[in-house]
Short mmCIF file of C-alpha atoms and ligand atoms in Angstrom, two decimals:
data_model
loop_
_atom_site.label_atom_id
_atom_site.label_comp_id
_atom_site.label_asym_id
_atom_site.label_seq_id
_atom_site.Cartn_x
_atom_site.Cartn_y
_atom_site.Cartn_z
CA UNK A 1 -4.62 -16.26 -10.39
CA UNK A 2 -7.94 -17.75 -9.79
CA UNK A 3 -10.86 -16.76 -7.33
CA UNK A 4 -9.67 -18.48 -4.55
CA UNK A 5 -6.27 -17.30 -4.73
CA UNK A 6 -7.25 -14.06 -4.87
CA UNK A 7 -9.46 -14.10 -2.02
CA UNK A 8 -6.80 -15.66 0.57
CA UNK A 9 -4.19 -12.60 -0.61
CA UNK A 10 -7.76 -10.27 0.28
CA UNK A 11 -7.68 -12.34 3.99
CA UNK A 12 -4.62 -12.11 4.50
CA UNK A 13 -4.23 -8.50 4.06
CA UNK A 14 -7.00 -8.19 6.56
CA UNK A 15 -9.10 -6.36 3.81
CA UNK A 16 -6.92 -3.21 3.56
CA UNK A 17 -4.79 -1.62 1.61
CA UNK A 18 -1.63 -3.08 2.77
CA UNK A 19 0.52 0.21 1.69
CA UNK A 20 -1.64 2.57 3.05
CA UNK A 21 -3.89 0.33 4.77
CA UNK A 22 -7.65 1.93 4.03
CA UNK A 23 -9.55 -0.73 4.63
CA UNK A 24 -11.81 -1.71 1.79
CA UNK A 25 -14.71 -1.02 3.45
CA UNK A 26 -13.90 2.58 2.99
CA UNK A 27 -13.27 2.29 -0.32
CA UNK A 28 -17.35 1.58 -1.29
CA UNK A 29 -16.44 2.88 -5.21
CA UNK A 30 -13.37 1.49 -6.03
CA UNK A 31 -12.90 -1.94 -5.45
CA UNK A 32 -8.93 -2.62 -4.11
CA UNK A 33 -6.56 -4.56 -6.46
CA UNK A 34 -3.78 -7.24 -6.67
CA UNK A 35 -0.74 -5.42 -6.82
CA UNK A 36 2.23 -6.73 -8.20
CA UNK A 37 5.07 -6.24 -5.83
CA UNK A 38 7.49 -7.26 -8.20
CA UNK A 39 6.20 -5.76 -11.66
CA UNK A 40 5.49 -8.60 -14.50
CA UNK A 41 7.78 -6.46 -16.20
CA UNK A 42 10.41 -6.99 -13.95
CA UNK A 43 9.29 -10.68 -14.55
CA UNK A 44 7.48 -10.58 -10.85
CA UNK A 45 5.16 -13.68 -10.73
CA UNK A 46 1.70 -13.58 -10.33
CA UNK A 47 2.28 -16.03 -7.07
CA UNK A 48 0.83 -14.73 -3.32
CA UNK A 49 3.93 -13.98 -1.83
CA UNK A 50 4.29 -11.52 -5.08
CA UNK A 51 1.09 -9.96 -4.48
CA UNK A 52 -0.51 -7.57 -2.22
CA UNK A 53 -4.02 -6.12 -1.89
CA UNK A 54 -3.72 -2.33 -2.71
CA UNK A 55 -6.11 0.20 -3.09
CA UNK A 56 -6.23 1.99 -6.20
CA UNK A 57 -4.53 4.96 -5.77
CA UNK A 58 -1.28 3.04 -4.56
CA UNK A 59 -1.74 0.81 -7.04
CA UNK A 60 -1.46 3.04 -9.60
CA UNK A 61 1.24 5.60 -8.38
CA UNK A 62 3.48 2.18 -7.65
CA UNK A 63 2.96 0.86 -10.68
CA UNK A 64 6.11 -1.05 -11.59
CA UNK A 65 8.51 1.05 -9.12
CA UNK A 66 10.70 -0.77 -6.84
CA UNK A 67 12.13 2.18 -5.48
CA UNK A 68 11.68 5.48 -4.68
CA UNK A 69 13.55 9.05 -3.30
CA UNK A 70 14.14 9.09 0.53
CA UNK A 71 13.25 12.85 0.67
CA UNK A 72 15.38 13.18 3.75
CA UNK A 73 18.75 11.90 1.72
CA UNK A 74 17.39 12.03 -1.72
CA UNK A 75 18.99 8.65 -1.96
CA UNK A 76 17.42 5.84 -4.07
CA UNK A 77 16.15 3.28 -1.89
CA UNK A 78 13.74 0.24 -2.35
CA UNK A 79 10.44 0.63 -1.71
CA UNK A 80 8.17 -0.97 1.28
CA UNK A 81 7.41 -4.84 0.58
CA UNK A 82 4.87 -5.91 2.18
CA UNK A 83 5.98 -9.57 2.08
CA UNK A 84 9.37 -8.88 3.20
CA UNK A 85 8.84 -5.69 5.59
CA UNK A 86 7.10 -4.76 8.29
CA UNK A 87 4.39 -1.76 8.17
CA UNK A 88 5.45 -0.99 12.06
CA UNK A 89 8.62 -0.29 11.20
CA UNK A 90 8.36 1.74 8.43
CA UNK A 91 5.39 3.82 8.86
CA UNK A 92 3.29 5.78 11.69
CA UNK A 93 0.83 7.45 11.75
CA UNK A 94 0.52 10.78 13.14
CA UNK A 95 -2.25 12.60 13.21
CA UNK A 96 -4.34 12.00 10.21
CA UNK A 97 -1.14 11.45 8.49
CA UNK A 98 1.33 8.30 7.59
CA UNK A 99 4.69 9.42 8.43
CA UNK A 100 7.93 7.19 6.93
CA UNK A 101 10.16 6.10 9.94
CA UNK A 102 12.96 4.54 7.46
CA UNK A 103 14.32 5.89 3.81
CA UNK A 104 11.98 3.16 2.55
CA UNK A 105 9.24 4.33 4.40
CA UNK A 106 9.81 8.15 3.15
CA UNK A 107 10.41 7.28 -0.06
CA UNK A 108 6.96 4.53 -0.21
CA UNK A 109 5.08 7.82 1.24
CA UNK A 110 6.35 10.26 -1.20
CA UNK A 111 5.65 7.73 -4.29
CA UNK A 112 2.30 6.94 -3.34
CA UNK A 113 0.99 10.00 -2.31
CA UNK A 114 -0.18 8.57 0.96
CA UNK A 115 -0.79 12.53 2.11
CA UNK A 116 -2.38 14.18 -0.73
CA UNK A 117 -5.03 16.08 0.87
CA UNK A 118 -7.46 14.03 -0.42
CA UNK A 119 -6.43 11.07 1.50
CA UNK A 120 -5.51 12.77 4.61
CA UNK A 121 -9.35 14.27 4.49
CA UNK A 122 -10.52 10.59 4.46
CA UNK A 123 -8.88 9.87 6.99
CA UNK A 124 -9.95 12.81 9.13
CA UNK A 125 -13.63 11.95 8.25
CA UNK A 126 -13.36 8.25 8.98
CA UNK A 127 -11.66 8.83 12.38
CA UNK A 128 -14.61 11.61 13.39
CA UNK A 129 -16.48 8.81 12.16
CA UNK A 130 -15.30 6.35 14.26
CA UNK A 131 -14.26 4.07 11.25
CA UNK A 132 -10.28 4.56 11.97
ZN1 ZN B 1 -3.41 2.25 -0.46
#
């Protein structure tokens, strides 16, 4: 994946996290990443429409999972895809938190942690900030 390539997955993921979508500008000490969406070892290719720009923290709690617990069925279901679905549809947020509308949103919110009081506390702070 060279520079360019790179860059145009970074425009057109509108320079934010495109599973929890913290824009990178929020993010001043960890610079976001090229996610896999399909895992390399799940022979994923390292083509645009297999990568997303993801912060760090989803990054890393995704890793090579392509599916996750609905905690509302504790089914196995597939995770969000961000080239496949739409955010709308499976997340919300509510308050200071992002709320799964579908099993694959639930289960892409419990994987990734996207409420861990950490992150809900940035979010508070960047919306009393105006940056939300
Ligand atoms: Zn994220």
């Amino acid at each position: 994946m060279n520079e360019a390539a790179r860059q145009a997955v970074r425009r057109q993921a509108d320079f934010q996290c495109e599973y929890c979508r913290i824009h990178e500008r929020h993010m001043p000490f960890s610079r976001l990443h090229l996610d896999h969406i399909i895992g390399r070892q799940h022979e994923g290719k390292n083509e645009a429409e297999n990568l997303a720009w993801s912060c760090q923290e989803c990054n890393l709690l995704k890793g090579t999972n392509l599916s996750g617990i609905d905690p509302a069925t504790r089914l196995v279901v597939p995770i969000f895809h961000p080239r496949q679905n739409l955010w709308e549809e499976h997340f919300a947020h509510v308050g200071h938190r992002i709320v799964g509308l579908t099993p694959t949103g639930r289960a892409t919110v419990l994987l990734l942690e996207m409420n861990s009081p950490d992150r809900v506390e940035l979010r508070a702070t960047l919306r009393a900030a105006g940056g939300l």
